[in-house]
Amino acid sequence: MTAPRITPGDGFVWVTAYPKSGSTWLRLALWSLKHGGAAPDFDVLDQGWLTMASNRALFDRCLGLDSAWLTDDEASNLRPAAFARRLTAEPGLHFHRTHEAFTATPDGRPVFPPALTRGGLYLIRDPRDLAVSNAHHWGLSIDAAIDFLARPDAALDTGGEGLYGQLRQPLGSWSAHVDSWTAAALGFPRLIIRYEDMVADPHQAFARIAGFLGWPDDPATVAGAVAGTTFSRLQRREAETGFTNAAAPGRRFFRQGRAAGWPAALTPAQAARIEAAHGTVMARFGYR
């Protein structure tokens, strides 16, 4: 079977993952692969590498309006037009990350237009580990994190005081999120990478990613990306410089960076709740 590759031409590549699936590690690895295996620092993220697709300032700039005056539904209906305007003004291949499910606007069009899309890179992680990681990151109880994974209306919201820097990001349940990006024929090539496979063999995972994107996947470039994004290095850099994505002071973003840590953190009843809610999709991706 031929490995998938992005199609050439102007358009977007969506780098997608449910929150805390390893997307920050992936973003840094992608920067390194694109830059010949150079070791990245966190400032490359602050400088706009893989900007969120839901970025409010980018949306406003593309459409020449102030989204503060729009409802969530009005903004959602305008998002396909914002992507189209971006491509007209700035032809080329654009990479954006998102935590969103592949959803439709309230008026029935895909938020991420397939006609403007060159490919999708989807990172998936065992939801039992996600429950533990999200509980830590968001300051939730384990049970609350498990509940969130199962909510059909789950979203990264725009609520609270002040104007949030992102537009509303619908997630849905973990199972629905995974299915939305992986199960249907969306009209563009996709590469699905398991977080657990990145942990077990980052050389192979990064080489697959580089090949999908049409970037150099020679051993030296891949080895540089692996060495520059080891979890111990990222932890050390966070301790030295801090990290703007950390949820709260004193709460580390790069906490453990390992797979299958959930048996030590979940009770059998908690694990069973996750498996009951998501077992069909878990089995499809080898999470048994």
PDB file of C-alpha atoms in Angstrom:
ATOM      1  CA  MET A   1       0.000   0.000   0.000  1.00  0.00           C
ATOM      2  CA  THR A   2       1.409   3.385  -1.019  1.00  0.00           C
ATOM      3  CA  ALA A   3       2.139   5.711   1.878  1.00  0.00           C
ATOM      4  CA  PRO A   4      -0.066   8.835   1.820  1.00  0.00           C
ATOM      5  CA  ARG A   5       1.472  12.145   0.817  1.00  0.00           C
ATOM      6  CA  ILE A   6       0.094  15.641   0.682  1.00  0.00           C
ATOM      7  CA  THR A   7      -0.982  16.840  -2.724  1.00  0.00           C
ATOM      8  CA  PRO A   8       1.039  19.665  -4.295  1.00  0.00           C
ATOM      9  CA  GLY A   9      -0.359  23.152  -4.709  1.00  0.00           C
ATOM     10  CA  ASP A  10      -1.602  26.084  -2.692  1.00  0.00           C
ATOM     11  CA  GLY A  11      -3.649  25.231   0.361  1.00  0.00           C
ATOM     12  CA  PHE A  12      -3.630  24.189   3.986  1.00  0.00           C
ATOM     13  CA  VAL A  13      -2.225  21.328   6.013  1.00  0.00           C
ATOM     14  CA  TRP A  14      -4.111  20.842   9.296  1.00  0.00           C
ATOM     15  CA  VAL A  15      -2.060  19.432  12.178  1.00  0.00           C
ATOM     16  CA  THR A  16      -4.737  18.093  14.473  1.00  0.00           C
ATOM     17  CA  ALA A  17      -4.953  16.466  17.894  1.00  0.00           C
ATOM     18  CA  TYR A  18      -7.318  16.276  20.835  1.00  0.00           C
ATOM     19  CA  PRO A  19      -5.833  18.395  23.673  1.00  0.00           C
ATOM     20  CA  LYS A  20      -2.828  16.845  25.461  1.00  0.00           C
ATOM     21  CA  SER A  21      -2.211  14.226  22.788  1.00  0.00           C
ATOM     22  CA  GLY A  22       1.378  15.365  22.217  1.00  0.00           C
ATOM     23  CA  SER A  23       0.780  18.145  19.699  1.00  0.00           C
ATOM     24  CA  THR A  24       3.323  20.535  21.254  1.00  0.00           C
ATOM     25  CA  TRP A  25       6.029  17.888  20.914  1.00  0.00           C
ATOM     26  CA  LEU A  26       4.855  17.301  17.336  1.00  0.00           C
ATOM     27  CA  ARG A  27       4.941  21.039  16.532  1.00  0.00           C
ATOM     28  CA  LEU A  28       8.532  21.299  17.713  1.00  0.00           C
ATOM     29  CA  ALA A  29       9.495  18.148  15.811  1.00  0.00           C
ATOM     30  CA  LEU A  30       7.898  19.527  12.642  1.00  0.00           C
ATOM     31  CA  TRP A  31       9.892  22.742  12.965  1.00  0.00           C
ATOM     32  CA  SER A  32      13.066  20.714  13.364  1.00  0.00           C
ATOM     33  CA  LEU A  33      12.295  18.486  10.359  1.00  0.00           C
ATOM     34  CA  LYS A  34      11.604  21.557   8.233  1.00  0.00           C
ATOM     35  CA  HIS A  35      14.899  23.122   9.329  1.00  0.00           C
ATOM     36  CA  GLY A  36      17.244  20.240   8.664  1.00  0.00           C
ATOM     37  CA  GLY A  37      17.138  18.700  12.135  1.00  0.00           C
ATOM     38  CA  ALA A  38      18.052  21.874  14.045  1.00  0.00           C
ATOM     39  CA  ALA A  39      17.151  21.850  17.746  1.00  0.00           C
ATOM     40  CA  PRO A  40      14.080  24.050  18.385  1.00  0.00           C
ATOM     41  CA  ASP A  41      13.396  26.321  21.330  1.00  0.00           C
ATOM     42  CA  PHE A  42      10.026  27.500  22.529  1.00  0.00           C
ATOM     43  CA  ASP A  43      10.400  30.906  20.897  1.00  0.00           C
ATOM     44  CA  VAL A  44       9.685  29.332  17.486  1.00  0.00           C
ATOM     45  CA  LEU A  45       6.140  28.698  18.749  1.00  0.00           C
ATOM     46  CA  ASP A  46       5.775  32.262  20.028  1.00  0.00           C
ATOM     47  CA  GLN A  47       6.934  33.543  16.629  1.00  0.00           C
ATOM     48  CA  GLY A  48       3.980  31.960  14.853  1.00  0.00           C
ATOM     49  CA  TRP A  49       5.109  28.480  13.860  1.00  0.00           C
ATOM     50  CA  LEU A  50       1.923  26.442  13.328  1.00  0.00           C
ATOM     51  CA  THR A  51      -0.509  29.148  14.406  1.00  0.00           C
ATOM     52  CA  MET A  52      -3.875  27.904  15.612  1.00  0.00           C
ATOM     53  CA  ALA A  53      -6.482  27.689  12.843  1.00  0.00           C
ATOM     54  CA  SER A  54      -8.905  29.335  15.292  1.00  0.00           C
ATOM     55  CA  ASN A  55      -6.638  32.326  15.935  1.00  0.00           C
ATOM     56  CA  ARG A  56      -8.913  35.339  16.354  1.00  0.00           C
ATOM     57  CA  ALA A  57      -6.398  37.954  15.155  1.00  0.00           C
ATOM     58  CA  LEU A  58      -5.698  35.987  11.965  1.00  0.00           C
ATOM     59  CA  PHE A  59      -9.437  35.581  11.319  1.00  0.00           C
ATOM     60  CA  ASP A  60      -9.981  39.323  11.787  1.00  0.00           C
ATOM     61  CA  ARG A  61      -7.068  40.213   9.503  1.00  0.00           C
ATOM     62  CA  CYS A  62      -8.231  37.894   6.718  1.00  0.00           C
ATOM     63  CA  LEU A  63     -11.768  39.301   6.702  1.00  0.00           C
ATOM     64  CA  GLY A  64     -11.055  42.892   7.719  1.00  0.00           C
ATOM     65  CA  LEU A  65     -13.490  42.869  10.630  1.00  0.00           C
ATOM     66  CA  ASP A  66     -13.613  42.730  14.399  1.00  0.00           C
ATOM     67  CA  SER A  67     -14.816  39.324  15.554  1.00  0.00           C
ATOM     68  CA  ALA A  68     -15.560  40.749  18.999  1.00  0.00           C
ATOM     69  CA  TRP A  69     -18.900  41.834  17.536  1.00  0.00           C
ATOM     70  CA  LEU A  70     -19.804  38.360  16.245  1.00  0.00           C
ATOM     71  CA  THR A  71     -21.586  35.513  17.971  1.00  0.00           C
ATOM     72  CA  ASP A  72     -19.879  32.117  17.940  1.00  0.00           C
ATOM     73  CA  ASP A  73     -22.249  30.928  15.198  1.00  0.00           C
ATOM     74  CA  GLU A  74     -21.648  34.013  13.066  1.00  0.00           C
ATOM     75  CA  ALA A  75     -17.896  33.584  13.360  1.00  0.00           C
ATOM     76  CA  SER A  76     -18.137  29.883  12.516  1.00  0.00           C
ATOM     77  CA  ASN A  77     -20.130  30.626   9.365  1.00  0.00           C
ATOM     78  CA  LEU A  78     -17.389  33.004   8.214  1.00  0.00           C
ATOM     79  CA  ARG A  79     -14.412  30.731   8.868  1.00  0.00           C
ATOM     80  CA  PRO A  80     -14.345  29.038   5.432  1.00  0.00           C
ATOM     81  CA  ALA A  81     -14.336  32.491   3.840  1.00  0.00           C
ATOM     82  CA  ALA A  82     -11.455  33.559   6.081  1.00  0.00           C
ATOM     83  CA  PHE A  83      -9.372  30.586   4.945  1.00  0.00           C
ATOM     84  CA  ALA A  84     -10.201  31.343   1.302  1.00  0.00           C
ATOM     85  CA  ARG A  85      -9.239  35.014   1.721  1.00  0.00           C
ATOM     86  CA  ARG A  86      -5.955  33.978   3.355  1.00  0.00           C
ATOM     87  CA  LEU A  87      -5.081  31.778   0.403  1.00  0.00           C
ATOM     88  CA  THR A  88      -5.969  34.485  -2.125  1.00  0.00           C
ATOM     89  CA  ALA A  89      -3.849  37.077  -0.348  1.00  0.00           C
ATOM     90  CA  GLU A  90      -0.979  34.720   0.464  1.00  0.00           C
ATOM     91  CA  PRO A  91      -0.728  31.853  -2.036  1.00  0.00           C
ATOM     92  CA  GLY A  92       1.351  28.884  -0.962  1.00  0.00           C
ATOM     93  CA  LEU A  93       1.249  25.996   1.460  1.00  0.00           C
ATOM     94  CA  HIS A  94       0.120  26.993   4.948  1.00  0.00           C
ATOM     95  CA  PHE A  95       0.388  24.857   8.073  1.00  0.00           C
ATOM     96  CA  HIS A  96      -2.043  25.373  10.948  1.00  0.00           C
ATOM     97  CA  ARG A  97      -2.654  23.382  14.069  1.00  0.00           C
ATOM     98  CA  THR A  98      -6.037  22.788  15.619  1.00  0.00           C
ATOM     99  CA  HIS A  99      -7.652  20.908  18.483  1.00  0.00           C
ATOM    100  CA  GLU A 100     -11.045  21.067  16.786  1.00  0.00           C
ATOM    101  CA  ALA A 101     -13.055  18.172  15.474  1.00  0.00           C
ATOM    102  CA  PHE A 102     -13.749  18.201  11.740  1.00  0.00           C
ATOM    103  CA  THR A 103     -17.119  19.892  11.985  1.00  0.00           C
ATOM    104  CA  ALA A 104     -19.583  21.843   9.877  1.00  0.00           C
ATOM    105  CA  THR A 105     -20.545  25.472  10.234  1.00  0.00           C
ATOM    106  CA  PRO A 106     -24.070  26.203  11.526  1.00  0.00           C
ATOM    107  CA  ASP A 107     -25.125  26.746   7.897  1.00  0.00           C
ATOM    108  CA  GLY A 108     -23.816  23.321   6.885  1.00  0.00           C
ATOM    109  CA  ARG A 109     -20.380  23.774   5.275  1.00  0.00           C
ATOM    110  CA  PRO A 110     -17.111  22.190   6.466  1.00  0.00           C
ATOM    111  CA  VAL A 111     -15.196  24.591   8.705  1.00  0.00           C
ATOM    112  CA  PHE A 112     -11.986  23.302   7.085  1.00  0.00           C
ATOM    113  CA  PRO A 113     -12.775  23.428   3.345  1.00  0.00           C
ATOM    114  CA  PRO A 114     -11.590  20.235   1.598  1.00  0.00           C
ATOM    115  CA  ALA A 115     -11.129  22.147  -1.667  1.00  0.00           C
ATOM    116  CA  LEU A 116      -8.517  24.339   0.028  1.00  0.00           C
ATOM    117  CA  THR A 117      -6.852  21.490   1.914  1.00  0.00           C
ATOM    118  CA  ARG A 118      -3.704  19.680   0.821  1.00  0.00           C
ATOM    119  CA  GLY A 119      -3.580  17.253   3.730  1.00  0.00           C
ATOM    120  CA  GLY A 120      -4.169  16.484   7.391  1.00  0.00           C
ATOM    121  CA  LEU A 121      -1.835  15.124  10.055  1.00  0.00           C
ATOM    122  CA  TYR A 122      -3.758  13.583  12.953  1.00  0.00           C
ATOM    123  CA  LEU A 123      -2.117  12.685  16.264  1.00  0.00           C
ATOM    124  CA  ILE A 124      -4.016  10.238  18.473  1.00  0.00           C
ATOM    125  CA  ARG A 125      -3.404   9.133  22.073  1.00  0.00           C
ATOM    126  CA  ASP A 126      -4.941   6.561  24.412  1.00  0.00           C
ATOM    127  CA  PRO A 127      -7.904   8.318  26.102  1.00  0.00           C
ATOM    128  CA  ARG A 128      -7.030   6.702  29.438  1.00  0.00           C
ATOM    129  CA  ASP A 129      -3.746   8.619  29.418  1.00  0.00           C
ATOM    130  CA  LEU A 130      -5.551  11.710  28.133  1.00  0.00           C
ATOM    131  CA  ALA A 131      -7.844  11.707  31.165  1.00  0.00           C
ATOM    132  CA  VAL A 132      -4.829  11.788  33.478  1.00  0.00           C
ATOM    133  CA  SER A 133      -2.968  14.418  31.461  1.00  0.00           C
ATOM    134  CA  ASN A 134      -5.961  16.728  31.016  1.00  0.00           C
ATOM    135  CA  ALA A 135      -6.856  16.474  34.700  1.00  0.00           C
ATOM    136  CA  HIS A 136      -3.384  17.732  35.547  1.00  0.00           C
ATOM    137  CA  HIS A 137      -3.297  20.400  32.832  1.00  0.00           C
ATOM    138  CA  TRP A 138      -6.739  21.878  33.525  1.00  0.00           C
ATOM    139  CA  GLY A 139      -6.747  21.354  37.288  1.00  0.00           C
ATOM    140  CA  LEU A 140      -9.670  18.915  37.170  1.00  0.00           C
ATOM    141  CA  SER A 141     -10.416  15.777  39.097  1.00  0.00           C
ATOM    142  CA  ILE A 142      -9.840  12.558  37.182  1.00  0.00           C
ATOM    143  CA  ASP A 143     -13.584  11.909  37.151  1.00  0.00           C
ATOM    144  CA  ALA A 144     -14.295  15.354  35.716  1.00  0.00           C
ATOM    145  CA  ALA A 145     -11.680  14.802  33.004  1.00  0.00           C
ATOM    146  CA  ILE A 146     -13.306  11.462  32.148  1.00  0.00           C
ATOM    147  CA  ASP A 147     -16.691  13.182  31.932  1.00  0.00           C
ATOM    148  CA  PHE A 148     -15.249  15.818  29.593  1.00  0.00           C
ATOM    149  CA  LEU A 149     -13.876  13.161  27.226  1.00  0.00           C
ATOM    150  CA  ALA A 150     -17.416  11.796  26.809  1.00  0.00           C
ATOM    151  CA  ARG A 151     -19.284  15.088  26.345  1.00  0.00           C
ATOM    152  CA  PRO A 152     -20.790  15.475  22.864  1.00  0.00           C
ATOM    153  CA  ASP A 153     -20.808  19.268  23.327  1.00  0.00           C
ATOM    154  CA  ALA A 154     -17.250  19.583  24.647  1.00  0.00           C
ATOM    155  CA  ALA A 155     -15.411  22.636  23.347  1.00  0.00           C
ATOM    156  CA  LEU A 156     -12.546  24.958  24.096  1.00  0.00           C
ATOM    157  CA  ASP A 157     -14.780  27.912  24.707  1.00  0.00           C
ATOM    158  CA  THR A 158     -14.628  31.678  24.426  1.00  0.00           C
ATOM    159  CA  GLY A 159     -16.331  32.211  27.769  1.00  0.00           C
ATOM    160  CA  GLY A 160     -14.963  34.088  30.737  1.00  0.00           C
ATOM    161  CA  GLU A 161     -13.929  37.673  31.226  1.00  0.00           C
ATOM    162  CA  GLY A 162     -12.131  39.516  28.450  1.00  0.00           C
ATOM    163  CA  LEU A 163     -11.768  38.499  24.821  1.00  0.00           C
ATOM    164  CA  TYR A 164     -10.170  35.086  24.342  1.00  0.00           C
ATOM    165  CA  GLY A 165      -7.474  34.928  21.663  1.00  0.00           C
ATOM    166  CA  GLN A 166      -9.127  31.973  19.906  1.00  0.00           C
ATOM    167  CA  LEU A 167     -12.517  31.484  18.327  1.00  0.00           C
ATOM    168  CA  ARG A 168     -14.667  28.723  19.823  1.00  0.00           C
ATOM    169  CA  GLN A 169     -13.187  25.275  19.125  1.00  0.00           C
ATOM    170  CA  PRO A 170     -15.710  22.400  19.119  1.00  0.00           C
ATOM    171  CA  LEU A 171     -14.218  19.091  20.238  1.00  0.00           C
ATOM    172  CA  GLY A 172     -17.131  16.753  20.837  1.00  0.00           C
ATOM    173  CA  SER A 173     -16.374  13.522  22.620  1.00  0.00           C
ATOM    174  CA  TRP A 174     -12.967  11.928  22.168  1.00  0.00           C
ATOM    175  CA  SER A 175     -14.478   9.166  20.008  1.00  0.00           C
ATOM    176  CA  ALA A 176     -16.368  11.624  17.811  1.00  0.00           C
ATOM    177  CA  HIS A 177     -13.234  13.763  17.474  1.00  0.00           C
ATOM    178  CA  VAL A 178     -11.171  10.814  16.274  1.00  0.00           C
ATOM    179  CA  ASP A 179     -13.878   9.611  13.898  1.00  0.00           C
ATOM    180  CA  SER A 180     -14.365  13.078  12.425  1.00  0.00           C
ATOM    181  CA  TRP A 181     -10.768  13.226  11.182  1.00  0.00           C
ATOM    182  CA  THR A 182     -10.073   9.558  10.467  1.00  0.00           C
ATOM    183  CA  ALA A 183     -13.211   7.608   9.555  1.00  0.00           C
ATOM    184  CA  ALA A 184     -14.816   9.513   6.709  1.00  0.00           C
ATOM    185  CA  ALA A 185     -13.568  10.228   3.189  1.00  0.00           C
ATOM    186  CA  LEU A 186     -12.768  13.910   3.620  1.00  0.00           C
ATOM    187  CA  GLY A 187     -11.334  14.510   0.165  1.00  0.00           C
ATOM    188  CA  PHE A 188      -7.687  14.985   1.106  1.00  0.00           C
ATOM    189  CA  PRO A 189      -4.846  12.683   2.235  1.00  0.00           C
ATOM    190  CA  ARG A 190      -4.306  12.142   5.941  1.00  0.00           C
ATOM    191  CA  LEU A 191      -1.578  10.583   8.019  1.00  0.00           C
ATOM    192  CA  ILE A 192      -2.561   9.194  11.417  1.00  0.00           C
ATOM    193  CA  ILE A 193       0.218   8.947  14.008  1.00  0.00           C
ATOM    194  CA  ARG A 194      -0.214   7.362  17.433  1.00  0.00           C
ATOM    195  CA  TYR A 195       1.476   9.204  20.288  1.00  0.00           C
ATOM    196  CA  GLU A 196       2.533   5.829  21.646  1.00  0.00           C
ATOM    197  CA  ASP A 197       4.405   5.061  18.421  1.00  0.00           C
ATOM    198  CA  MET A 198       6.184   8.423  18.601  1.00  0.00           C
ATOM    199  CA  VAL A 199       7.325   7.508  22.116  1.00  0.00           C
ATOM    200  CA  ALA A 200       8.366   3.967  21.183  1.00  0.00           C
ATOM    201  CA  ASP A 201      10.216   4.804  17.949  1.00  0.00           C
ATOM    202  CA  PRO A 202      10.452   8.540  17.236  1.00  0.00           C
ATOM    203  CA  HIS A 203      12.900   7.954  14.362  1.00  0.00           C
ATOM    204  CA  GLN A 204      10.373   5.899  12.433  1.00  0.00           C
ATOM    205  CA  ALA A 205       7.465   8.202  13.307  1.00  0.00           C
ATOM    206  CA  PHE A 206       9.313  11.370  12.292  1.00  0.00           C
ATOM    207  CA  ALA A 207      10.498   9.761   9.043  1.00  0.00           C
ATOM    208  CA  ARG A 208       6.876   8.855   8.197  1.00  0.00           C
ATOM    209  CA  ILE A 209       5.757  12.409   8.931  1.00  0.00           C
ATOM    210  CA  ALA A 210       8.526  13.952   6.814  1.00  0.00           C
ATOM    211  CA  GLY A 211       7.684  11.606   3.936  1.00  0.00           C
ATOM    212  CA  PHE A 212       3.994  12.510   4.148  1.00  0.00           C
ATOM    213  CA  LEU A 213       4.824  16.215   3.968  1.00  0.00           C
ATOM    214  CA  GLY A 214       7.352  15.794   1.149  1.00  0.00           C
ATOM    215  CA  TRP A 215      10.210  16.994   3.338  1.00  0.00           C
ATOM    216  CA  PRO A 216      13.691  15.440   3.551  1.00  0.00           C
ATOM    217  CA  ASP A 217      13.559  12.266   5.621  1.00  0.00           C
ATOM    218  CA  ASP A 218      17.246  11.392   5.555  1.00  0.00           C
ATOM    219  CA  PRO A 219      18.688   9.789   8.719  1.00  0.00           C
ATOM    220  CA  ALA A 220      20.650  12.889   9.766  1.00  0.00           C
ATOM    221  CA  THR A 221      17.633  15.206   9.618  1.00  0.00           C
ATOM    222  CA  VAL A 222      15.407  12.742  11.459  1.00  0.00           C
ATOM    223  CA  ALA A 223      18.064  12.044  14.101  1.00  0.00           C
ATOM    224  CA  GLY A 224      18.484  15.783  14.684  1.00  0.00           C
ATOM    225  CA  ALA A 225      14.735  16.210  15.159  1.00  0.00           C
ATOM    226  CA  VAL A 226      14.648  13.302  17.615  1.00  0.00           C
ATOM    227  CA  ALA A 227      17.621  14.598  19.625  1.00  0.00           C
ATOM    228  CA  GLY A 228      16.324  18.167  19.664  1.00  0.00           C
ATOM    229  CA  THR A 229      12.890  17.221  20.988  1.00  0.00           C
ATOM    230  CA  THR A 230      13.604  14.594  23.622  1.00  0.00           C
ATOM    231  CA  PHE A 231      11.307  14.937  26.601  1.00  0.00           C
ATOM    232  CA  SER A 232      14.236  15.479  28.943  1.00  0.00           C
ATOM    233  CA  ARG A 233      15.446  18.400  26.820  1.00  0.00           C
ATOM    234  CA  LEU A 234      11.966  19.968  26.672  1.00  0.00           C
ATOM    235  CA  GLN A 235      11.553  19.568  30.439  1.00  0.00           C
ATOM    236  CA  ARG A 236      14.933  21.187  31.010  1.00  0.00           C
ATOM    237  CA  ARG A 237      14.114  24.104  28.719  1.00  0.00           C
ATOM    238  CA  GLU A 238      10.767  24.612  30.489  1.00  0.00           C
ATOM    239  CA  ALA A 239      12.569  24.685  33.854  1.00  0.00           C
ATOM    240  CA  GLU A 240      15.080  27.207  32.490  1.00  0.00           C
ATOM    241  CA  THR A 241      12.852  29.550  30.507  1.00  0.00           C
ATOM    242  CA  GLY A 242       9.257  28.687  31.407  1.00  0.00           C
ATOM    243  CA  PHE A 243       6.609  27.841  28.843  1.00  0.00           C
ATOM    244  CA  THR A 244       3.737  30.102  27.836  1.00  0.00           C
ATOM    245  CA  ASN A 245       1.316  27.188  27.324  1.00  0.00           C
ATOM    246  CA  ALA A 246       1.635  25.989  30.912  1.00  0.00           C
ATOM    247  CA  ALA A 247      -1.805  25.944  32.500  1.00  0.00           C
ATOM    248  CA  ALA A 248      -0.792  27.654  35.743  1.00  0.00           C
ATOM    249  CA  PRO A 249       2.315  28.698  37.692  1.00  0.00           C
ATOM    250  CA  GLY A 250       3.920  25.706  39.322  1.00  0.00           C
ATOM    251  CA  ARG A 251       2.070  23.246  37.100  1.00  0.00           C
ATOM    252  CA  ARG A 252       4.465  21.752  34.560  1.00  0.00           C
ATOM    253  CA  PHE A 253       3.440  21.425  30.932  1.00  0.00           C
ATOM    254  CA  PHE A 254       6.008  18.741  30.094  1.00  0.00           C
ATOM    255  CA  ARG A 255       5.120  16.449  32.973  1.00  0.00           C
ATOM    256  CA  GLN A 256       5.972  12.820  32.171  1.00  0.00           C
ATOM    257  CA  GLY A 257       5.972  12.256  28.419  1.00  0.00           C
ATOM    258  CA  ARG A 258       5.385   8.534  28.511  1.00  0.00           C
ATOM    259  CA  ALA A 259       2.805   6.154  27.172  1.00  0.00           C
ATOM    260  CA  ALA A 260       0.561   3.781  29.117  1.00  0.00           C
ATOM    261  CA  GLY A 261       1.000   5.541  32.444  1.00  0.00           C
ATOM    262  CA  TRP A 262      -2.723   5.351  33.170  1.00  0.00           C
ATOM    263  CA  PRO A 263      -2.737   2.078  35.220  1.00  0.00           C
ATOM    264  CA  ALA A 264      -0.880   3.873  38.016  1.00  0.00           C
ATOM    265  CA  ALA A 265      -3.280   6.837  38.014  1.00  0.00           C
ATOM    266  CA  LEU A 266      -6.747   5.422  37.294  1.00  0.00           C
ATOM    267  CA  THR A 267      -8.829   3.115  39.430  1.00  0.00           C
ATOM    268  CA  PRO A 268     -10.201   0.033  37.639  1.00  0.00           C
ATOM    269  CA  ALA A 269     -13.647   1.653  37.734  1.00  0.00           C
ATOM    270  CA  GLN A 270     -12.340   4.850  36.106  1.00  0.00           C
ATOM    271  CA  ALA A 271     -10.552   2.906  33.368  1.00  0.00           C
ATOM    272  CA  ALA A 272     -13.722   0.892  32.786  1.00  0.00           C
ATOM    273  CA  ARG A 273     -15.767   4.092  32.349  1.00  0.00           C
ATOM    274  CA  ILE A 274     -13.424   5.283  29.589  1.00  0.00           C
ATOM    275  CA  GLU A 275     -13.404   1.889  27.901  1.00  0.00           C
ATOM    276  CA  ALA A 276     -17.199   1.676  28.007  1.00  0.00           C
ATOM    277  CA  ALA A 277     -17.565   5.101  26.394  1.00  0.00           C
ATOM    278  CA  HIS A 278     -14.799   4.804  23.796  1.00  0.00           C
ATOM    279  CA  GLY A 279     -14.018   1.105  23.413  1.00  0.00           C
ATOM    280  CA  THR A 280     -15.036   0.833  19.752  1.00  0.00           C
ATOM    281  CA  VAL A 281     -12.677   3.591  18.615  1.00  0.00           C
ATOM    282  CA  MET A 282      -9.965   2.499  21.047  1.00  0.00           C
ATOM    283  CA  ALA A 283      -9.975  -0.997  19.563  1.00  0.00           C
ATOM    284  CA  ARG A 284      -9.690   0.407  16.038  1.00  0.00           C
ATOM    285  CA  PHE A 285      -6.384   2.016  16.994  1.00  0.00           C
ATOM    286  CA  GLY A 286      -4.988  -0.785  19.124  1.00  0.00           C
ATOM    287  CA  TYR A 287      -5.861   0.546  22.583  1.00  0.00           C
ATOM    288  CA  ARG A 288      -7.032  -2.611  24.332  1.00  0.00           C
TER     289      ARG A 288
END
